[in-house]
Amino acid sequence: QQQVKQSPQSLIVQKGGISIINCAYENTAFDYFPWYQQFPGKGPALLIAIRPDVSEKKEGRFTISFNKSAKQFSLHIMDSQPGDSATYFCAARPGGTSYGKLTFGQGTILTVHP
Amino acid sequence: ETGVTQSPTHLIKTRGQQVTLRCSSQSGHNTVSWYQQALGQGPQFIFQYYREEENGRGNFPPRFSGLQFPNYSSELNVNALELDDSALYLCASSTRGDSYNEQFFGPGTRLTVL
């Protein structure tokens, strides 16, 4: 019940295209859903995050769509650029006193071709 | 503002040895979380420290232990190293009391156990 399932494992997109990564969860106690971007040899960097009281959040070219009833959320990268090539992780955290206990998905390796 | 720093960058140990990894939290942050990231996987939560006490633990054996110091920096200690302990160890800092408790990751320590 603590798992977060992420798909696809890898994704190849042409420059200017839309990249879409999906995640699903089971634990209804999760109340915070961040996305992280990780480049080789670096730690994950927070990209964008959402709480379940909204269905969508947009920051620049990055949008999270959230479907509470389906227990799914997704990351959309508009106008994908070669510099977006990285591994992306969705994550989830329960509310209450479980501060910081992020559960991560398995990751998606995104390659954007020029 | 100084980000999260970790030391050392890389470390090679042999099975059965003990290792200590260090983390300095981002300026203004009072909470430190440790994660283990095996190759090709998402990070897995080890434990979190707040006010120098362990505050939540993932599914890791007691030979994984930690400390937090008054300046909020932290150490991760692993005893009796096993081959499966080879991974990237990530430290993340955050501010407890912040509504999102957003976590900011360091670059990690790459541990190889031979």
CSV table of C-alpha atoms in Angstrom, one decimal:
chain,number,residue,atom,x,y,z
A,1,GLN,CA,0.0,0.0,0.0
A,2,GLN,CA,3.0,2.2,0.3
A,3,GLN,CA,4.0,1.8,-3.3
A,4,VAL,CA,4.0,4.4,-6.0
A,5,LYS,CA,4.0,3.0,-9.5
A,6,GLN,CA,5.5,5.0,-12.3
A,7,SER,CA,5.4,4.6,-16.0
A,8,PRO,CA,6.9,4.5,-18.5
A,9,GLN,CA,10.4,3.3,-17.5
A,10,SER,CA,11.9,5.2,-20.4
A,11,LEU,CA,10.6,7.8,-22.9
A,12,ILE,CA,12.0,9.3,-26.0
A,13,VAL,CA,10.6,12.6,-27.3
A,14,GLN,CA,11.6,15.0,-30.1
A,15,LYS,CA,12.5,18.5,-29.3
A,16,GLY,CA,9.4,20.6,-29.0
A,17,GLY,CA,7.2,17.6,-28.2
A,18,ILE,CA,5.2,16.9,-25.0
A,19,SER,CA,6.6,14.4,-22.5
A,20,ILE,CA,4.1,12.7,-20.2
A,21,ILE,CA,5.0,10.6,-17.2
A,22,ASN,CA,2.3,8.8,-15.1
A,23,CYS,CA,2.2,7.7,-11.5
A,24,ALA,CA,-0.4,5.7,-9.5
A,25,TYR,CA,-0.7,5.2,-5.8
A,26,GLU,CA,-2.8,3.2,-3.3
A,27,ASN,CA,-2.3,4.8,0.0
A,28,THR,CA,-5.1,7.3,0.5
A,29,ALA,CA,-3.2,8.9,3.4
A,30,PHE,CA,-0.8,10.5,0.9
A,31,ASP,CA,-1.3,14.2,0.8
A,32,TYR,CA,1.7,15.7,-1.0
A,33,PHE,CA,2.9,14.7,-4.4
A,34,PRO,CA,6.3,16.1,-5.7
A,35,TRP,CA,8.2,15.5,-8.8
A,36,TYR,CA,11.9,15.3,-8.8
A,37,GLN,CA,14.4,15.7,-11.7
A,38,GLN,CA,17.8,13.9,-11.4
A,39,PHE,CA,20.8,14.3,-13.6
A,40,PRO,CA,23.6,11.7,-13.6
A,41,GLY,CA,25.9,12.1,-10.6
A,42,LYS,CA,23.5,14.5,-8.9
A,43,GLY,CA,20.9,14.4,-6.2
A,44,PRO,CA,17.2,14.7,-7.1
A,45,ALA,CA,16.0,18.3,-7.5
A,46,LEU,CA,12.5,19.3,-6.7
A,47,LEU,CA,10.7,20.3,-9.9
A,48,ILE,CA,7.0,20.9,-9.0
A,49,ALA,CA,4.6,19.6,-6.3
A,50,ILE,CA,0.9,19.4,-5.8
A,51,ARG,CA,-1.6,18.7,-3.0
A,52,PRO,CA,-4.8,16.8,-3.6
A,53,ASP,CA,-7.1,19.7,-3.1
A,54,VAL,CA,-6.3,20.9,-6.7
A,55,SER,CA,-6.5,19.0,-9.9
A,56,GLU,CA,-3.7,20.8,-11.8
A,57,LYS,CA,-0.7,22.9,-11.1
A,58,LYS,CA,1.4,24.6,-13.7
A,59,GLU,CA,4.9,26.1,-13.4
A,60,GLY,CA,6.4,27.2,-16.7
A,61,ARG,CA,6.6,24.3,-19.1
A,62,PHE,CA,5.8,21.8,-16.3
A,63,THR,CA,2.3,20.8,-15.3
A,64,ILE,CA,1.0,18.2,-12.8
A,65,SER,CA,-2.4,16.8,-13.4
A,66,PHE,CA,-4.0,15.1,-10.4
A,67,ASN,CA,-6.9,12.7,-10.3
A,68,LYS,CA,-7.8,12.0,-6.7
A,69,SER,CA,-10.6,9.5,-7.4
A,70,ALA,CA,-8.4,7.4,-9.7
A,71,LYS,CA,-5.4,7.9,-7.4
A,72,GLN,CA,-3.2,8.9,-10.3
A,73,PHE,CA,-1.1,11.9,-11.1
A,74,SER,CA,1.0,12.8,-14.1
A,75,LEU,CA,3.8,15.2,-15.2
A,76,HIS,CA,3.5,17.0,-18.5
A,77,ILE,CA,6.6,18.7,-20.0
A,78,MET,CA,5.6,21.0,-22.8
A,79,ASP,CA,8.0,22.1,-25.5
A,80,SER,CA,10.5,19.5,-24.3
A,81,GLN,CA,14.1,20.5,-24.8
A,82,PRO,CA,17.4,18.4,-24.9
A,83,GLY,CA,18.3,19.9,-21.6
A,84,ASP,CA,15.3,18.2,-20.0
A,85,SER,CA,16.9,14.8,-20.7
A,86,ALA,CA,17.2,13.4,-17.2
A,87,THR,CA,15.5,10.8,-14.9
A,88,TYR,CA,12.2,11.9,-13.4
A,89,PHE,CA,10.8,10.6,-10.2
A,90,CYS,CA,7.3,11.0,-8.8
A,91,ALA,CA,6.9,10.7,-5.1
A,92,ALA,CA,4.3,10.9,-2.4
A,93,ARG,CA,4.2,11.6,1.3
A,94,PRO,CA,1.5,10.9,3.9
A,95,GLY,CA,0.1,13.6,6.1
A,96,GLY,CA,0.2,13.8,9.8
A,97,THR,CA,3.4,13.3,11.6
A,98,SER,CA,5.2,11.4,8.8
A,99,TYR,CA,7.2,14.4,7.9
A,100,GLY,CA,9.5,13.8,5.0
A,101,LYS,CA,8.9,10.1,4.5
A,102,LEU,CA,8.7,10.3,0.7
A,103,THR,CA,7.9,7.2,-1.2
A,104,PHE,CA,9.4,7.4,-4.7
A,105,GLY,CA,8.4,5.8,-8.0
A,106,GLN,CA,10.9,3.7,-9.9
A,107,GLY,CA,11.9,6.6,-12.2
A,108,THR,CA,11.5,7.5,-15.9
A,109,ILE,CA,14.5,8.1,-18.1
A,110,LEU,CA,13.6,10.9,-20.5
A,111,THR,CA,15.6,11.5,-23.6
A,112,VAL,CA,14.8,14.5,-25.7
A,113,HIS,CA,16.3,14.3,-29.2
A,114,PRO,CA,17.3,17.6,-30.9
B,1,GLU,CA,21.9,30.5,0.9
B,2,THR,CA,24.1,27.4,1.1
B,3,GLY,CA,22.6,24.1,-0.3
B,4,VAL,CA,22.8,20.6,1.1
B,5,THR,CA,26.3,19.3,1.1
B,6,GLN,CA,27.5,15.7,1.6
B,7,SER,CA,30.9,14.1,2.2
B,8,PRO,CA,32.6,12.1,1.0
B,9,THR,CA,31.6,12.0,-2.7
B,10,HIS,CA,32.7,8.5,-3.2
B,11,LEU,CA,33.7,5.7,-0.8
B,12,ILE,CA,34.9,2.1,-1.3
B,13,LYS,CA,34.6,-0.3,1.6
B,14,THR,CA,34.9,-4.1,2.1
B,15,ARG,CA,32.2,-6.3,3.4
B,16,GLY,CA,31.9,-6.3,7.2
B,17,GLN,CA,33.4,-2.8,7.6
B,18,GLN,CA,31.7,0.2,9.0
B,19,VAL,CA,31.1,3.6,7.3
B,20,THR,CA,30.1,7.1,8.3
B,21,LEU,CA,28.6,9.5,5.9
B,22,ARG,CA,28.1,13.2,6.6
B,23,CYS,CA,25.5,15.8,5.6
B,24,SER,CA,25.2,19.5,6.2
B,25,SER,CA,21.7,20.8,5.9
B,26,GLN,CA,20.6,23.8,3.9
B,27,SER,CA,20.7,27.1,5.8
B,28,GLY,CA,17.6,27.5,7.8
B,29,HIS,CA,16.5,23.9,7.7
B,30,ASN,CA,16.1,21.9,10.9
B,31,THR,CA,15.2,18.4,9.6
B,32,VAL,CA,17.4,15.9,7.8
B,33,SER,CA,16.2,12.8,6.0
B,34,TRP,CA,18.4,10.0,4.6
B,35,TYR,CA,17.6,7.9,1.5
B,36,GLN,CA,19.3,5.0,-0.2
B,37,GLN,CA,19.2,4.9,-4.0
B,38,ALA,CA,20.3,1.7,-5.6
B,39,LEU,CA,21.3,1.8,-9.3
B,40,GLY,CA,18.4,2.3,-11.5
B,41,GLN,CA,15.9,2.7,-8.7
B,42,GLY,CA,14.1,5.5,-6.9
B,43,PRO,CA,15.4,6.6,-3.5
B,44,GLN,CA,14.2,4.7,-0.4
B,45,PHE,CA,13.6,6.4,2.9
B,46,ILE,CA,16.0,5.3,5.7
B,47,PHE,CA,15.2,7.6,8.5
B,48,GLN,CA,14.7,11.2,9.5
B,49,TYR,CA,16.2,13.4,12.3
B,50,TYR,CA,14.6,16.4,13.9
B,51,ARG,CA,15.8,18.0,17.1
B,52,GLU,CA,18.6,15.5,17.3
B,53,GLU,CA,16.2,12.6,17.6
B,54,GLU,CA,15.1,9.9,15.0
B,55,ASN,CA,11.7,10.8,13.8
B,56,GLY,CA,10.5,8.0,11.5
B,57,ARG,CA,12.3,5.1,10.0
B,58,GLY,CA,11.9,3.1,6.8
B,59,ASN,CA,12.4,-0.6,6.3
B,60,PHE,CA,16.1,-0.7,7.2
B,61,PRO,CA,17.9,-2.9,9.8
B,62,PRO,CA,19.3,-1.5,13.0
B,63,ARG,CA,22.8,-1.5,11.6
B,64,PHE,CA,21.8,1.6,9.9
B,65,SER,CA,21.9,4.4,12.5
B,66,GLY,CA,22.3,8.1,12.5
B,67,LEU,CA,22.9,11.3,14.5
B,68,GLN,CA,21.9,14.9,14.2
B,69,PHE,CA,23.9,17.6,15.8
B,70,PRO,CA,22.8,20.9,17.3
B,71,ASN,CA,23.7,22.7,14.1
B,72,TYR,CA,21.3,20.4,12.3
B,73,SER,CA,24.1,18.6,10.4
B,74,SER,CA,23.8,14.8,10.4
B,75,GLU,CA,25.7,11.5,10.1
B,76,LEU,CA,24.6,8.1,8.7
B,77,ASN,CA,26.4,5.1,10.1
B,78,VAL,CA,26.3,1.7,8.6
B,79,ASN,CA,27.8,-1.3,10.4
B,80,ALA,CA,28.7,-4.7,9.1
B,81,LEU,CA,28.5,-3.6,5.5
B,82,GLU,CA,27.0,-6.0,3.0
B,83,LEU,CA,27.4,-6.1,-0.8
B,84,ASP,CA,23.8,-4.9,-1.2
B,85,ASP,CA,24.6,-1.7,0.7
B,86,SER,CA,26.3,-0.5,-2.4
B,87,ALA,CA,24.3,2.5,-3.5
B,88,LEU,CA,24.0,6.3,-3.6
B,89,TYR,CA,23.2,7.7,-0.2
B,90,LEU,CA,21.2,10.9,-0.3
B,91,CYS,CA,20.6,13.4,2.4
B,92,ALA,CA,17.7,15.8,2.2
B,93,SER,CA,17.0,18.8,4.4
B,94,SER,CA,13.7,20.6,5.1
B,95,THR,CA,12.0,22.8,7.6
B,96,ARG,CA,9.5,21.1,9.9
B,97,GLY,CA,6.6,23.4,10.3
B,98,ASP,CA,6.7,24.5,6.7
B,99,SER,CA,3.4,23.6,5.2
B,100,TYR,CA,4.8,21.6,2.4
B,101,ASN,CA,7.9,20.4,4.2
B,102,GLU,CA,9.7,20.4,0.9
B,103,GLN,CA,12.9,18.4,0.8
B,104,PHE,CA,16.1,19.6,-0.9
B,105,PHE,CA,18.6,16.9,-1.7
B,106,GLY,CA,22.3,16.9,-1.6
B,107,PRO,CA,24.5,15.4,-4.4
B,108,GLY,CA,24.9,12.1,-2.5
B,109,THR,CA,27.7,9.8,-1.5
B,110,ARG,CA,28.4,6.9,-3.7
B,111,LEU,CA,29.2,3.8,-1.6
B,112,THR,CA,30.7,0.7,-3.1
B,113,VAL,CA,31.1,-2.4,-1.0
B,114,LEU,CA,33.5,-5.0,-2.3
